[in-house]
Amino acid sequence: MNRSNEEAIEQFYTLVEEYMDNGMVYRDAIELAAVTVGGLIPAKVSQAMAKYQEAIHPQSQLSQEENKDALALLSMGVLWDNTYFSPIEPDETTPLENTLAESVYFIMKYGREEEGLAKALEANTANEGDVALRAKAIRRVLGKA
């Protein structure tokens, strides 16, 4: 793992927390922090946002699926690395960066619901991947919302 990527991800979450402490809503804080930090983070946040939109859009195939969160994470895995399937074009994404995007997906999907933090953590636990790392990220953001 590239140490600078790990530092960039930590900087991203720190900025999200700071922006929220200053009154910004979590979605705006996530988008602004991603652009501010740069590197691979804006692309990962953008992919997570797109997958979240697909999961909630009533006319999408994904939104009709019973296990939409697992399928969303699985399909993001197809896009990002060899964890699930072979992608068309391999990239330099690390598991930590994938976890960032998966965390943003759960934050966006459940954050506006009543008891959003609890629902996001429950959905996180029900899915494969780095549950502990995703839970830490979800708490950092939705714990402030």
C-alpha positions as a Markdown table, in Angstrom:
| # | Residue | x | y | z |
|---|---|---|---|---|
| 1 | Met | 0.0 | 0.0 | 0.0 |
| 2 | Asn | 1.3 | 3.4 | -1.0 |
| 3 | Arg | 1.7 | 5.4 | 2.3 |
| 4 | Ser | 0.7 | 8.6 | 0.5 |
| 5 | Asn | -2.7 | 7.0 | -0.4 |
| 6 | Glu | -3.3 | 6.0 | 3.2 |
| 7 | Glu | -2.5 | 9.6 | 4.3 |
| 8 | Ala | -4.8 | 11.0 | 1.6 |
| 9 | Ile | -7.6 | 8.8 | 2.8 |
| 10 | Glu | -7.1 | 10.0 | 6.4 |
| 11 | Gln | -6.9 | 13.6 | 5.2 |
| 12 | Phe | -10.2 | 13.0 | 3.4 |
| 13 | Tyr | -12.0 | 11.8 | 6.5 |
| 14 | Thr | -10.5 | 14.6 | 8.6 |
| 15 | Leu | -11.8 | 17.2 | 6.2 |
| 16 | Val | -15.2 | 15.6 | 6.1 |
| 17 | Glu | -15.4 | 15.8 | 9.9 |
| 18 | Glu | -14.1 | 19.4 | 9.9 |
| 19 | Tyr | -16.6 | 20.5 | 7.2 |
| 20 | Met | -19.5 | 18.9 | 9.1 |
| 21 | Asp | -18.3 | 20.5 | 12.4 |
| 22 | Asn | -18.7 | 23.8 | 10.5 |
| 23 | Gly | -22.3 | 23.1 | 9.6 |
| 24 | Met | -22.0 | 21.4 | 6.2 |
| 25 | Val | -24.2 | 18.4 | 5.4 |
| 26 | Tyr | -22.4 | 15.1 | 5.0 |
| 27 | Arg | -22.9 | 14.7 | 1.3 |
| 28 | Asp | -21.5 | 18.2 | 0.5 |
| 29 | Ala | -18.7 | 17.6 | 3.0 |
| 30 | Ile | -17.8 | 14.3 | 1.3 |
| 31 | Glu | -17.8 | 15.8 | -2.2 |
| 32 | Leu | -15.8 | 18.9 | -1.2 |
| 33 | Ala | -13.2 | 16.9 | 0.8 |
| 34 | Ala | -12.8 | 14.5 | -2.2 |
| 35 | Val | -12.0 | 17.4 | -4.5 |
| 36 | Thr | -9.8 | 19.1 | -2.0 |
| 37 | Val | -7.6 | 16.0 | -1.3 |
| 38 | Gly | -7.5 | 14.9 | -5.0 |
| 39 | Gly | -5.6 | 12.0 | -6.3 |
| 40 | Leu | -7.7 | 8.8 | -6.6 |
| 41 | Ile | -10.2 | 9.9 | -4.0 |
| 42 | Pro | -12.6 | 12.0 | -6.2 |
| 43 | Ala | -12.9 | 9.0 | -8.6 |
| 44 | Lys | -13.7 | 6.6 | -5.8 |
| 45 | Val | -16.2 | 9.0 | -4.3 |
| 46 | Ser | -17.8 | 9.6 | -7.7 |
| 47 | Gln | -18.1 | 5.8 | -8.3 |
| 48 | Ala | -19.6 | 5.3 | -4.9 |
| 49 | Met | -22.1 | 8.1 | -5.5 |
| 50 | Ala | -23.1 | 6.7 | -8.9 |
| 51 | Lys | -23.6 | 3.2 | -7.3 |
| 52 | Tyr | -25.7 | 4.7 | -4.5 |
| 53 | Gln | -27.9 | 6.5 | -7.1 |
| 54 | Glu | -28.3 | 3.3 | -9.0 |
| 55 | Ala | -29.3 | 1.4 | -5.9 |
| 56 | Ile | -32.1 | 3.9 | -5.0 |
| 57 | His | -33.4 | 4.7 | -8.5 |
| 58 | Pro | -36.8 | 2.9 | -8.7 |
| 59 | Gln | -36.3 | 2.0 | -12.3 |
| 60 | Ser | -32.8 | 0.5 | -12.1 |
| 61 | Gln | -32.3 | -3.2 | -12.0 |
| 62 | Leu | -30.2 | -2.9 | -8.9 |
| 63 | Ser | -32.9 | -1.2 | -6.9 |
| 64 | Gln | -35.3 | -4.1 | -7.6 |
| 65 | Glu | -32.9 | -6.7 | -6.2 |
| 66 | Glu | -33.5 | -8.1 | -2.7 |
| 67 | Asn | -29.8 | -8.0 | -1.8 |
| 68 | Lys | -28.9 | -4.7 | -3.5 |
| 69 | Asp | -26.1 | -3.7 | -1.1 |
| 70 | Ala | -24.2 | -6.9 | -1.7 |
| 71 | Leu | -24.7 | -6.6 | -5.4 |
| 72 | Ala | -23.6 | -3.0 | -5.3 |
| 73 | Leu | -20.4 | -3.9 | -3.5 |
| 74 | Leu | -19.8 | -6.8 | -5.8 |
| 75 | Ser | -20.3 | -4.7 | -8.9 |
| 76 | Met | -17.9 | -2.0 | -7.5 |
| 77 | Gly | -15.4 | -4.9 | -7.0 |
| 78 | Val | -15.8 | -5.7 | -10.7 |
| 79 | Leu | -14.9 | -2.2 | -11.6 |
| 80 | Trp | -12.0 | -1.8 | -9.2 |
| 81 | Asp | -9.9 | -4.9 | -8.7 |
| 82 | Asn | -9.6 | -8.7 | -9.0 |
| 83 | Thr | -11.3 | -9.4 | -5.7 |
| 84 | Tyr | -14.4 | -10.7 | -7.4 |
| 85 | Phe | -13.9 | -10.9 | -11.1 |
| 86 | Ser | -11.3 | -9.8 | -13.7 |
| 87 | Pro | -11.9 | -6.2 | -14.8 |
| 88 | Ile | -11.5 | -5.1 | -18.3 |
| 89 | Glu | -8.7 | -2.7 | -17.4 |
| 90 | Pro | -6.8 | -3.3 | -14.2 |
| 91 | Asp | -5.9 | -0.2 | -12.2 |
| 92 | Glu | -3.8 | 0.8 | -9.2 |
| 93 | Thr | -6.6 | 0.7 | -6.7 |
| 94 | Thr | -5.8 | -0.8 | -3.3 |
| 95 | Pro | -8.2 | -2.6 | -0.9 |
| 96 | Leu | -8.1 | 0.5 | 1.4 |
| 97 | Glu | -9.3 | 2.7 | -1.5 |
| 98 | Asn | -12.1 | 0.2 | -2.3 |
| 99 | Thr | -13.1 | 0.3 | 1.3 |
| 100 | Leu | -13.3 | 4.1 | 1.2 |
| 101 | Ala | -15.8 | 3.8 | -1.7 |
| 102 | Glu | -17.8 | 1.1 | -0.1 |
| 103 | Ser | -18.0 | 3.2 | 3.1 |
| 104 | Val | -19.2 | 6.2 | 1.1 |
| 105 | Tyr | -21.9 | 4.0 | -0.5 |
| 106 | Phe | -23.3 | 3.0 | 2.9 |
| 107 | Ile | -23.1 | 6.5 | 4.2 |
| 108 | Met | -25.0 | 7.9 | 1.2 |
| 109 | Lys | -27.5 | 5.0 | 1.1 |
| 110 | Tyr | -28.5 | 5.1 | 4.8 |
| 111 | Gly | -27.5 | 8.5 | 6.0 |
| 112 | Arg | -30.8 | 10.3 | 5.4 |
| 113 | Glu | -32.9 | 7.6 | 7.0 |
| 114 | Glu | -34.1 | 7.7 | 10.6 |
| 115 | Glu | -31.5 | 5.8 | 12.6 |
| 116 | Gly | -29.2 | 6.1 | 9.6 |
| 117 | Leu | -26.0 | 5.3 | 11.5 |
| 118 | Ala | -27.5 | 2.1 | 13.0 |
| 119 | Lys | -28.9 | 1.1 | 9.6 |
| 120 | Ala | -25.6 | 1.8 | 7.8 |
| 121 | Leu | -23.7 | -0.2 | 10.3 |
| 122 | Glu | -26.2 | -3.1 | 10.1 |
| 123 | Ala | -26.0 | -3.2 | 6.3 |
| 124 | Asn | -22.2 | -3.0 | 6.5 |
| 125 | Thr | -22.0 | -6.0 | 8.9 |
| 126 | Ala | -24.3 | -8.0 | 6.6 |
| 127 | Asn | -21.8 | -7.7 | 3.7 |
| 128 | Glu | -18.4 | -9.1 | 2.7 |
| 129 | Gly | -15.2 | -7.0 | 2.9 |
| 130 | Asp | -13.4 | -5.1 | 5.6 |
| 131 | Val | -16.4 | -4.6 | 7.9 |
| 132 | Ala | -14.4 | -3.1 | 10.7 |
| 133 | Leu | -12.7 | -0.4 | 8.6 |
| 134 | Arg | -15.9 | 0.5 | 6.8 |
| 135 | Ala | -17.7 | 0.7 | 10.2 |
| 136 | Lys | -15.0 | 3.1 | 11.5 |
| 137 | Ala | -15.5 | 5.4 | 8.4 |
| 138 | Ile | -19.3 | 5.2 | 8.7 |
| 139 | Arg | -19.1 | 6.2 | 12.4 |
| 140 | Arg | -16.8 | 9.1 | 11.6 |
| 141 | Val | -19.3 | 10.6 | 9.2 |
| 142 | Leu | -22.8 | 9.6 | 10.3 |
| 143 | Gly | -21.9 | 9.8 | 13.9 |
| 144 | Lys | -21.6 | 13.6 | 13.3 |
| 145 | Ala | -24.7 | 13.9 | 11.1 |
